[in-house]
PDB file of C-alpha atoms in Angstrom:
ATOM      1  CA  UNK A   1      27.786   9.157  30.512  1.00  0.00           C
ATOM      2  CA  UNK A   2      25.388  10.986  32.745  1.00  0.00           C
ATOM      3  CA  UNK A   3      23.006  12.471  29.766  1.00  0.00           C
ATOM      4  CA  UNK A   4      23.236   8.731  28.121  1.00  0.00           C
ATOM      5  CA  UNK A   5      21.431   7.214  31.560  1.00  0.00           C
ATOM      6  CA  UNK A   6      19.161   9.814  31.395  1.00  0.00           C
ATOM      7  CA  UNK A   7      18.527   9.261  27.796  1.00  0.00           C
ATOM      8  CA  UNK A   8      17.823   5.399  28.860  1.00  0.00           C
ATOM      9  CA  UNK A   9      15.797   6.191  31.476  1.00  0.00           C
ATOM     10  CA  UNK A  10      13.423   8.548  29.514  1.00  0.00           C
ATOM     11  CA  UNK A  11      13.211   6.266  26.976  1.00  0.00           C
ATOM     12  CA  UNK A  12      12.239   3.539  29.296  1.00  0.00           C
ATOM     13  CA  UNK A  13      10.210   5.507  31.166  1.00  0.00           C
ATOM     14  CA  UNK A  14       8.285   6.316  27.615  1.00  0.00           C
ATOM     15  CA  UNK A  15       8.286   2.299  26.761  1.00  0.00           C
ATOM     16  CA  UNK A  16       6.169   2.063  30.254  1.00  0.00           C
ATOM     17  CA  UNK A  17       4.118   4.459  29.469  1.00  0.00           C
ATOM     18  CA  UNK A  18       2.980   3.229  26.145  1.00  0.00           C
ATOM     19  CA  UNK A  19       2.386   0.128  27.547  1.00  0.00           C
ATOM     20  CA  UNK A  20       0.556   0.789  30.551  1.00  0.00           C
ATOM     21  CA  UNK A  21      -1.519   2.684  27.882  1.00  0.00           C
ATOM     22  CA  UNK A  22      -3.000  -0.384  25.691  1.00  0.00           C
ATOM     23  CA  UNK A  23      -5.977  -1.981  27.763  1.00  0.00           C
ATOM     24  CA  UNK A  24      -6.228  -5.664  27.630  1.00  0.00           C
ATOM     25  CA  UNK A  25      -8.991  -6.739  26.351  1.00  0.00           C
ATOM     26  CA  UNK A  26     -10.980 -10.445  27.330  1.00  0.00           C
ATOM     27  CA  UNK A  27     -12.556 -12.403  24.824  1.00  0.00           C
ATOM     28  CA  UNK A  28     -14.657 -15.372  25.800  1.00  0.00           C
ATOM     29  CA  UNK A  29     -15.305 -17.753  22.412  1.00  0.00           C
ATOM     30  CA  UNK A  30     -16.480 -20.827  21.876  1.00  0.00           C
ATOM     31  CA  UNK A  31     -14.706 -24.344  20.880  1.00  0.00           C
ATOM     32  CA  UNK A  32     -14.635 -24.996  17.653  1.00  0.00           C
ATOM     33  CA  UNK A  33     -15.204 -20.951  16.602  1.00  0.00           C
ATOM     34  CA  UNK A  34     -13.376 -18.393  14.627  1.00  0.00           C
ATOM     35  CA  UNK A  35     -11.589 -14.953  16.476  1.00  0.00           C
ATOM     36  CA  UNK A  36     -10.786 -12.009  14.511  1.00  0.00           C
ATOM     37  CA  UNK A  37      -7.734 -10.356  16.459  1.00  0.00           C
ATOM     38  CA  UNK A  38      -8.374  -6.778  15.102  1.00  0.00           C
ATOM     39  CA  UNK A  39      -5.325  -4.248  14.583  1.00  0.00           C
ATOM     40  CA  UNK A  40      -6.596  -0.779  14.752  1.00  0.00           C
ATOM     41  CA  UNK A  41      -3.881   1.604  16.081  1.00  0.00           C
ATOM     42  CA  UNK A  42      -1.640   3.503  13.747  1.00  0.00           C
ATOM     43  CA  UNK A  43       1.520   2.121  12.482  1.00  0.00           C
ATOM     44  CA  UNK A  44       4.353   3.548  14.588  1.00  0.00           C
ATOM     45  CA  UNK A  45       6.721   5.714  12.750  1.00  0.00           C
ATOM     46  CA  UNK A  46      10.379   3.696  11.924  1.00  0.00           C
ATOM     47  CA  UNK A  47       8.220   0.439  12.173  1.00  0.00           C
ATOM     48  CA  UNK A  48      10.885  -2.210  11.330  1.00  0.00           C
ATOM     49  CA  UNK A  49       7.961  -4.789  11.717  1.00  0.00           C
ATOM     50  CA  UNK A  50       4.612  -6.663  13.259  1.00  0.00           C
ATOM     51  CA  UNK A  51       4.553  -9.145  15.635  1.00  0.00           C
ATOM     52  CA  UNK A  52       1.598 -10.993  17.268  1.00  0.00           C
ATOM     53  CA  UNK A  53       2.744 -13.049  19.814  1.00  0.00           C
ATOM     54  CA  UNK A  54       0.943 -15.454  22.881  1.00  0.00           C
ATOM     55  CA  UNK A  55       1.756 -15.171  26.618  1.00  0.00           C
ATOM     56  CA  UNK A  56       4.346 -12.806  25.570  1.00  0.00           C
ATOM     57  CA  UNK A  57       7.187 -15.393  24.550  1.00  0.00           C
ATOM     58  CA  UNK A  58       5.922 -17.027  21.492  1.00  0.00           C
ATOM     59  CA  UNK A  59       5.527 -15.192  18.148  1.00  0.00           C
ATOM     60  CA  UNK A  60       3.143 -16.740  16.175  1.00  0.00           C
ATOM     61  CA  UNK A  61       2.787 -14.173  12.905  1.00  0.00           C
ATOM     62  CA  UNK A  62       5.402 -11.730  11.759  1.00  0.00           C
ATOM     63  CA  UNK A  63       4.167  -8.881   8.903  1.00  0.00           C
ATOM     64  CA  UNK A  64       6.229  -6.598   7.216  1.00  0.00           C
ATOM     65  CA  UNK A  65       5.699  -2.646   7.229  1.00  0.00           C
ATOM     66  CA  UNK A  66       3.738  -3.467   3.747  1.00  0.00           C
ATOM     67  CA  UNK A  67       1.570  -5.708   5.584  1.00  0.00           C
ATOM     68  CA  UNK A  68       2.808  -9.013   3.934  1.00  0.00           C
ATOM     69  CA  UNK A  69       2.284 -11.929   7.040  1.00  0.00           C
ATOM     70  CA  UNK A  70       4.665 -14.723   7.465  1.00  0.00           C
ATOM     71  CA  UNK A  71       3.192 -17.507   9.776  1.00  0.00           C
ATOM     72  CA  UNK A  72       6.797 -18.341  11.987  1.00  0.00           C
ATOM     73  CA  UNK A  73       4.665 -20.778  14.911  1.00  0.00           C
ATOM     74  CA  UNK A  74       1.199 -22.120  13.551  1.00  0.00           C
ATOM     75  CA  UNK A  75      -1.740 -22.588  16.289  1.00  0.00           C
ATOM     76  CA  UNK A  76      -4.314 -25.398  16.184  1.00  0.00           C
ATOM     77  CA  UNK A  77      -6.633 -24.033  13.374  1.00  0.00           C
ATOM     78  CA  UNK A  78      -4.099 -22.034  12.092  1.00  0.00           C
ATOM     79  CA  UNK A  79      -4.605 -18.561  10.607  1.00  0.00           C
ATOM     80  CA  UNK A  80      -6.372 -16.206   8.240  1.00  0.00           C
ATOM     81  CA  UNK A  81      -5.473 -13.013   7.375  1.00  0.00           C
ATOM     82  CA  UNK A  82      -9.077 -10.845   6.064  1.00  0.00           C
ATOM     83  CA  UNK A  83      -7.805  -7.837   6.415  1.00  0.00           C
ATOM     84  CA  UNK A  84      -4.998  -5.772   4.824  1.00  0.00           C
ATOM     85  CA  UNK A  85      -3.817  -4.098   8.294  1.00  0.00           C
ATOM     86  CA  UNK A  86      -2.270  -6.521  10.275  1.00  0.00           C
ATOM     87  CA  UNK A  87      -5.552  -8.220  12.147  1.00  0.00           C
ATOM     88  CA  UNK A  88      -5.427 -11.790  12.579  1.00  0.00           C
ATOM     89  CA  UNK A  89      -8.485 -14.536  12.034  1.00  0.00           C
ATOM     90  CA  UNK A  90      -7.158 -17.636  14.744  1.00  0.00           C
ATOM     91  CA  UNK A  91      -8.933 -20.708  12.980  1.00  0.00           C
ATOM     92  CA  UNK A  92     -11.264 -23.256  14.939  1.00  0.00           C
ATOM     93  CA  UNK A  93      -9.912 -22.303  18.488  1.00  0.00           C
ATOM     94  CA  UNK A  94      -9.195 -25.210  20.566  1.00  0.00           C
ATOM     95  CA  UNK A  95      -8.909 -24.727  24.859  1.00  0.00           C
ATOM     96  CA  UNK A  96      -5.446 -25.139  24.449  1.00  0.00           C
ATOM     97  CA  UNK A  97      -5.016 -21.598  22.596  1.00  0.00           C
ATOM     98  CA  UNK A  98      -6.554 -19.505  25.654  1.00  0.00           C
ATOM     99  CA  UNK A  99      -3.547 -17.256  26.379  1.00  0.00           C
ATOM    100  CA  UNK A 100      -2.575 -13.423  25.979  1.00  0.00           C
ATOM    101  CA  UNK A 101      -2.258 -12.316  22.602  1.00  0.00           C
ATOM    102  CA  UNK A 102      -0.281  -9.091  21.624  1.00  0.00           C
ATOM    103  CA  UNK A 103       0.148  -7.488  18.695  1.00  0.00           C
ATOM    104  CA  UNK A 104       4.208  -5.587  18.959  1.00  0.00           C
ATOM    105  CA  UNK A 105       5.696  -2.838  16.294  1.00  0.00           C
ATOM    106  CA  UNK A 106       9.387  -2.800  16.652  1.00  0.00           C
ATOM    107  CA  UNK A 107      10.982   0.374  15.796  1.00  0.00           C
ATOM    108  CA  UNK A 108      13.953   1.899  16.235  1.00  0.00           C
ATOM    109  CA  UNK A 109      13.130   2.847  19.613  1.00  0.00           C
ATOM    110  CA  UNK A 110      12.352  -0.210  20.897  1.00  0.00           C
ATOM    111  CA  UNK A 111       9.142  -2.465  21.081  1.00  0.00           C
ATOM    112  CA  UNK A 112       5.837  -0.960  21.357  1.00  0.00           C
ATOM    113  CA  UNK A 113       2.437  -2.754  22.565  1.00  0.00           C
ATOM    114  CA  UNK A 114      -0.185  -1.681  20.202  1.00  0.00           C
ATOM    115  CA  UNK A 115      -3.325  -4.407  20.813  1.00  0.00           C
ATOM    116  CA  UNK A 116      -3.602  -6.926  23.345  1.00  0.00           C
ATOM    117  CA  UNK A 117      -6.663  -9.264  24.124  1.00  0.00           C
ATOM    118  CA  UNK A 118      -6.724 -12.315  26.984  1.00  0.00           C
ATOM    119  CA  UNK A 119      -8.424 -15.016  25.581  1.00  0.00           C
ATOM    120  CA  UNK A 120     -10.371 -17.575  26.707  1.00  0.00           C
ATOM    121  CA  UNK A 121     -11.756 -20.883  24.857  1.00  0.00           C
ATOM    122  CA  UNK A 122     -14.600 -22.794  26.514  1.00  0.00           C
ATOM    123  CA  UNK A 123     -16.583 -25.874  25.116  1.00  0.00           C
ATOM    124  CA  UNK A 124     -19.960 -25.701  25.898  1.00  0.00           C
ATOM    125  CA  UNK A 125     -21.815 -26.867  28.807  1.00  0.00           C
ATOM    126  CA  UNK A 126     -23.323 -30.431  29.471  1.00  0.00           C
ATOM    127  CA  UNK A 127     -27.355 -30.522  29.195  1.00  0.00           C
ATOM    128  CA  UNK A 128     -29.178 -29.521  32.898  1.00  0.00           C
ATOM    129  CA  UNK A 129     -32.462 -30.947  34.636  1.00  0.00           C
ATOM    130  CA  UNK A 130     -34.799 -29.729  37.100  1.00  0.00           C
ATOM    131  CA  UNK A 131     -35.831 -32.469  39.120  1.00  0.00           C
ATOM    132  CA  UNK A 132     -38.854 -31.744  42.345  1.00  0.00           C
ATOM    133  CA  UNK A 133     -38.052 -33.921  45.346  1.00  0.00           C
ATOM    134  CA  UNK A 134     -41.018 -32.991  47.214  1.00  0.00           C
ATOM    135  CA  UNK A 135     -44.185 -30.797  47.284  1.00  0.00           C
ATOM    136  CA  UNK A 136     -45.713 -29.818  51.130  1.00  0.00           C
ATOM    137  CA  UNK A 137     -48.880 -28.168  50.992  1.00  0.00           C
ATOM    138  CA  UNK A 138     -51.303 -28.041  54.040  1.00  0.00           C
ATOM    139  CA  UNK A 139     -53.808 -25.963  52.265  1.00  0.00           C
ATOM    140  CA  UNK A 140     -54.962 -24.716  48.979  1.00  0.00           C
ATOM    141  CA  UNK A 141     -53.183 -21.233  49.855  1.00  0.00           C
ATOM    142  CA  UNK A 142     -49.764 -22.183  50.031  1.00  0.00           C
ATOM    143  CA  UNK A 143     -47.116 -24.781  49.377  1.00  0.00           C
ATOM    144  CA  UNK A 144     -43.227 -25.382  49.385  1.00  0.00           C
ATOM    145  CA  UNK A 145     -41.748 -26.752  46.275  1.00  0.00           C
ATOM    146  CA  UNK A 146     -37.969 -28.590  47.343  1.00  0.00           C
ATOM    147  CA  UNK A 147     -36.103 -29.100  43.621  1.00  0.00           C
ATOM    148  CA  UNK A 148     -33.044 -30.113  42.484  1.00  0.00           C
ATOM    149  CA  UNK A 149     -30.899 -28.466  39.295  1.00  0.00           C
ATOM    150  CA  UNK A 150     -28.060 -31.155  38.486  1.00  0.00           C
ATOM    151  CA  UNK A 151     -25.599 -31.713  35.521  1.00  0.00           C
ATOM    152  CA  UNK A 152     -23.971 -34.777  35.002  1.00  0.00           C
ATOM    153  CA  UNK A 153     -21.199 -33.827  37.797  1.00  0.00           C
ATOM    154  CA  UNK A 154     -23.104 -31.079  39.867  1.00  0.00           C
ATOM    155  CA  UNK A 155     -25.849 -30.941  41.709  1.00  0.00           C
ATOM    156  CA  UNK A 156     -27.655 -27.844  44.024  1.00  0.00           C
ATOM    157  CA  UNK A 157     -31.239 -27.663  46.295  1.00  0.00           C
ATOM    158  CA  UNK A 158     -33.500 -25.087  46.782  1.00  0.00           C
ATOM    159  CA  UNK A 159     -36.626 -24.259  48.372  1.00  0.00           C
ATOM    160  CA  UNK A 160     -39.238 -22.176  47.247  1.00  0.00           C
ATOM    161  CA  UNK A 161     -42.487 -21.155  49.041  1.00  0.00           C
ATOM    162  CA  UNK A 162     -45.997 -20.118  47.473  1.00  0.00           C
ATOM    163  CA  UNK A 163     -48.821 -18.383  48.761  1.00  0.00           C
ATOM    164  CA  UNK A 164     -51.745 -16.653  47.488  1.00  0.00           C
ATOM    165  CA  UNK A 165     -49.855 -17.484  44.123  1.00  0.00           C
ATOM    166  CA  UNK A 166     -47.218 -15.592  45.014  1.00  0.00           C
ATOM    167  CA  UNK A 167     -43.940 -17.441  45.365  1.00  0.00           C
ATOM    168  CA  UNK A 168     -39.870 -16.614  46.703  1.00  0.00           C
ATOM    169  CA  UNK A 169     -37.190 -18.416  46.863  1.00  0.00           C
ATOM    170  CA  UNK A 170     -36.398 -19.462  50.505  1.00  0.00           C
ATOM    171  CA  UNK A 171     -33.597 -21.406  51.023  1.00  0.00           C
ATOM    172  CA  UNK A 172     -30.786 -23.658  50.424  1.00  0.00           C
ATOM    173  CA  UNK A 173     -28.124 -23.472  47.387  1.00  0.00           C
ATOM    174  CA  UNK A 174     -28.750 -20.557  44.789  1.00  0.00           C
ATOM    175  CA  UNK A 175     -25.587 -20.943  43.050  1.00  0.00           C
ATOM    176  CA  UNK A 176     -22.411 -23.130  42.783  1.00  0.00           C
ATOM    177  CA  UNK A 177     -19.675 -22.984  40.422  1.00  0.00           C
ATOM    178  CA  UNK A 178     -18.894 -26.000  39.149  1.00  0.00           C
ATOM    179  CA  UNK A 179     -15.529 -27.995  38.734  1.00  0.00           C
ATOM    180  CA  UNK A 180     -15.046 -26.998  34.990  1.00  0.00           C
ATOM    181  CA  UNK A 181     -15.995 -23.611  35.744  1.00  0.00           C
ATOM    182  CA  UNK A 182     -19.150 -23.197  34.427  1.00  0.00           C
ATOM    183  CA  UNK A 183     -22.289 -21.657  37.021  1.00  0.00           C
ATOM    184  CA  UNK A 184     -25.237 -23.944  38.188  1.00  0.00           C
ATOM    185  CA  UNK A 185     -28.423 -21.532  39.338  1.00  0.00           C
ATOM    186  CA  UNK A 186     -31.876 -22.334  40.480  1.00  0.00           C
ATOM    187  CA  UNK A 187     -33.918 -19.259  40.554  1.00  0.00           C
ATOM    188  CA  UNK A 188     -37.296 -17.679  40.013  1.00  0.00           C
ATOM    189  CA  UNK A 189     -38.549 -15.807  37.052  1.00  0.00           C
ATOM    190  CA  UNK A 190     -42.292 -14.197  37.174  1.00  0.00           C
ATOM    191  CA  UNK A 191     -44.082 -18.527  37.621  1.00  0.00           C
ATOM    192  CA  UNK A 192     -41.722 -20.278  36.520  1.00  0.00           C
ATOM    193  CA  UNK A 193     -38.142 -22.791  38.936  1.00  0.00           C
ATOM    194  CA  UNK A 194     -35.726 -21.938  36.217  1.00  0.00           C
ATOM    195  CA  UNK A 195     -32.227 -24.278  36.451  1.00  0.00           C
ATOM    196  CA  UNK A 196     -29.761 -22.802  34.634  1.00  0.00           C
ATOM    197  CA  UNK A 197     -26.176 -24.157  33.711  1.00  0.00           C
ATOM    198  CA  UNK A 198     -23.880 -21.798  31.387  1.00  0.00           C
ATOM    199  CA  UNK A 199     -20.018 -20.248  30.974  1.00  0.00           C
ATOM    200  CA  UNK A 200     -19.442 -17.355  29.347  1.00  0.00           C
ATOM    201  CA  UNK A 201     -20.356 -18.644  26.154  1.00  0.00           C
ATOM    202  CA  UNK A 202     -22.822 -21.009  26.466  1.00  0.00           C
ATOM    203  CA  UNK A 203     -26.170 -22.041  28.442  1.00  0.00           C
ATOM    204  CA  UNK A 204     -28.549 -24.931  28.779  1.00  0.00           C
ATOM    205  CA  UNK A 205     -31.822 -24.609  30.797  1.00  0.00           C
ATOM    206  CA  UNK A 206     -34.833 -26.769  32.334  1.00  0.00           C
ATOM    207  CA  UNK A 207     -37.513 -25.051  33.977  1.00  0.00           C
ATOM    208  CA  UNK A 208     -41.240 -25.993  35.740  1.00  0.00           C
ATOM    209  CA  UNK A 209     -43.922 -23.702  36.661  1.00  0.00           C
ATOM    210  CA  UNK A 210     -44.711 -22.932  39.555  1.00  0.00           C
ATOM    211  CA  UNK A 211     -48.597 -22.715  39.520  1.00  0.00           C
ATOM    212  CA  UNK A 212     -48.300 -26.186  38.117  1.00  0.00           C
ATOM    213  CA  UNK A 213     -46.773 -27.653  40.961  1.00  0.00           C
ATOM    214  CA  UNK A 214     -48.926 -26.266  43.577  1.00  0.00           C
ATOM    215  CA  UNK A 215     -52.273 -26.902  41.939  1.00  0.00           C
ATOM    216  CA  UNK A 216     -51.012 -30.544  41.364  1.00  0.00           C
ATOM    217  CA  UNK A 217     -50.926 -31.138  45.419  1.00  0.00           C
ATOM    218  CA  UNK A 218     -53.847 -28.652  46.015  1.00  0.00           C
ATOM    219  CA  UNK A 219     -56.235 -30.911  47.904  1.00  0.00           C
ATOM    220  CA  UNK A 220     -59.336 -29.173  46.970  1.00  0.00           C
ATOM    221  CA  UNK A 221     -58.038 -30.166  43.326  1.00  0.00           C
ATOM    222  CA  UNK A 222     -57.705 -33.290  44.335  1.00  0.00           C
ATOM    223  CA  UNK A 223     -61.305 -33.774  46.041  1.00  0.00           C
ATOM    224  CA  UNK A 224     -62.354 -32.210  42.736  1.00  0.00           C
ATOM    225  CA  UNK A 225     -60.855 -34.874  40.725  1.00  0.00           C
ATOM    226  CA  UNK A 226     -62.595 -37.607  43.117  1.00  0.00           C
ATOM    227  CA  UNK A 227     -65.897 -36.307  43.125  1.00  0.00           C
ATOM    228  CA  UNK A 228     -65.869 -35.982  39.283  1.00  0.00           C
ATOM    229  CA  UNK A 229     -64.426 -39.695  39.074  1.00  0.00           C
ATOM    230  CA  UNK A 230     -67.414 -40.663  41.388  1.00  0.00           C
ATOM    231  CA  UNK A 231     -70.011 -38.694  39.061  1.00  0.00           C
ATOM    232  CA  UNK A 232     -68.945 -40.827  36.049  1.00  0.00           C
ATOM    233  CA  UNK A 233     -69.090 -44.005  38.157  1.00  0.00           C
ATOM    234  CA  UNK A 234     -72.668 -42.968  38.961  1.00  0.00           C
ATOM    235  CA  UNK A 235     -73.945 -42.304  35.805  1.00  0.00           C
ATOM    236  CA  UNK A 236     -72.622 -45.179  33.881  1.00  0.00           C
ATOM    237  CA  UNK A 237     -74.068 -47.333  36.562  1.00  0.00           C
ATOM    238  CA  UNK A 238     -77.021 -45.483  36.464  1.00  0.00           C
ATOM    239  CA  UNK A 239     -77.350 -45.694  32.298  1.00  0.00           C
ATOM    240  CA  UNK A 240     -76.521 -49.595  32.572  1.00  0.00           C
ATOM    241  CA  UNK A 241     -79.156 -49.871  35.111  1.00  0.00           C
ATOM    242  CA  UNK A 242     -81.578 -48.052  32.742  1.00  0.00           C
ATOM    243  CA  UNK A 243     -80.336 -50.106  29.828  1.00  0.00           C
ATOM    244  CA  UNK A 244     -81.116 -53.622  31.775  1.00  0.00           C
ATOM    245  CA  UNK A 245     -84.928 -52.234  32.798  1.00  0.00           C
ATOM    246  CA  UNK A 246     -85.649 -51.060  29.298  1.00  0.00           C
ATOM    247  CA  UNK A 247     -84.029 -54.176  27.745  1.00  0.00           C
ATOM    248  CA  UNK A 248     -86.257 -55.988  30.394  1.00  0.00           C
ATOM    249  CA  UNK A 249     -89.344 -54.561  29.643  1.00  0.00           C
ATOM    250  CA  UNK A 250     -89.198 -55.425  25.736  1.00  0.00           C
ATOM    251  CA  UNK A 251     -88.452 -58.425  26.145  1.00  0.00           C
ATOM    252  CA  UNK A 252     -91.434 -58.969  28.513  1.00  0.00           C
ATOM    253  CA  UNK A 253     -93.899 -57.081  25.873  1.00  0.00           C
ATOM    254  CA  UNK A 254     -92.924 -59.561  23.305  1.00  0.00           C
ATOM    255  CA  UNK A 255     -93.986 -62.468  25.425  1.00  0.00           C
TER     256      UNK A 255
END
């Protein structure tokens, strides 16, 4: 009995090993899109047959050492089967077939792992808006731009400051996650408040410049504005009072 436990053991031991050998791999995809679950080790020797299976207890697809596939548990989109080596296409993925997928040889020695991917289905993210709450500026030099990034169901505040032109991000909420998972940021790139909402697969921005903002509170930009507001007052008073004295005078001449 002894060299028969040992015999288990080793062989156990060697199941483990092959295992621990295959590195899952993640796979972020969209809703709605097609993943190709690629086989690309070598066929075991004594391969009785091909199993992919999800989260380990299901088996979806079963092929035969020729490579013939028989569908045993369909998924949402079903399958497709491009390639002549065992690979699987999953059809218009659905959130509901995230889950561990693993391709199994059984041989005579037992089962062995041969491809295994974790993957995840997301839908894409909800449309994001940048939104400024306030503008302080006590000179033309510098100001402090308070925004908002919000999705429908999220919502974070930031502060940036400007001077000289030169802007940084100074407080409040860089970052949040948000309750379906996906990441809400407000940050700076080179000029421009960029609000950015996205998952692994998918992104939506708004964005507003900062030179934009500043120059639109500057008050030298503003006195600017008045003064040429007042020089077009001027001169259309000015031509109208030119108009009436010219106007005036013919009329006088042909008297």
């Amino acid at each position: 009995m002894r060299p028969c436990v040992v015999l288990l053991f080793a062989v156990s031991l060697l199941t483990l090993c092959e295992a621990q050998g295959i590195i899952v791999t993640p796979v972020f995809v969209l809703k709605g899109r097609d993943l190709l679950l690629k086989f690309d080790a070598d066929l075991p020797d004594g391969v009785s047959f091909v199993d992919w299976k999800i989260n380990k207890t299901v088996t979806l697809v079963r092929f035969e050492p020729s490579g013939n596939p028989n569908v045993l548990h369909n998924s949402t989109g079903g399958f497709d089967f491009p390639e002549k080596n065992f690979s699987v296409t999953l059809k218009n993925l659905q959130e509901a077939d995230s889950g561990v997928y693993a391709a199994v040889a059984a041989t005579f020695t037992g089962d062995k792992l041969v491809a295994e991917y974790k993957v995840t289905v997301q839908g894409p993210v909800s449309t994001v808006e940048l939104i400024v709450d306030r503008v302080d500026s006590n000179s033309s030099e510098s100001c402090d731009l308070h925004v908002t990034c919000r999705t429908h169901n999220s919502r974070i505040s930031s502060t940036f400051r400007c001077v000289d032109r030169v802007c940084s991000q100074e407080g409040g909420e860089p970052s949040e996650v948000t309750t379906s998972g996906a990441s809400l940021q407000v940050y700076l790139l080179n000029s421009n408040i960029i609000c950015n909402h996205s998952n692994q697969v998918h992104w939506t921005q708004d964005f507003n410049t900062t030179e934009h903002l500043c120059s639109s509170n500057d008050p030298l930009l503003h006195s600017g504005w008045i003064i040429g507001i007042t020089l077009i007052v001027v001169a259309i008073v000015v031509l109208f009072v030119l108009l009436c004295y010219l106007q005036r005078r013919r009329i006088c001449k042909n008297n």
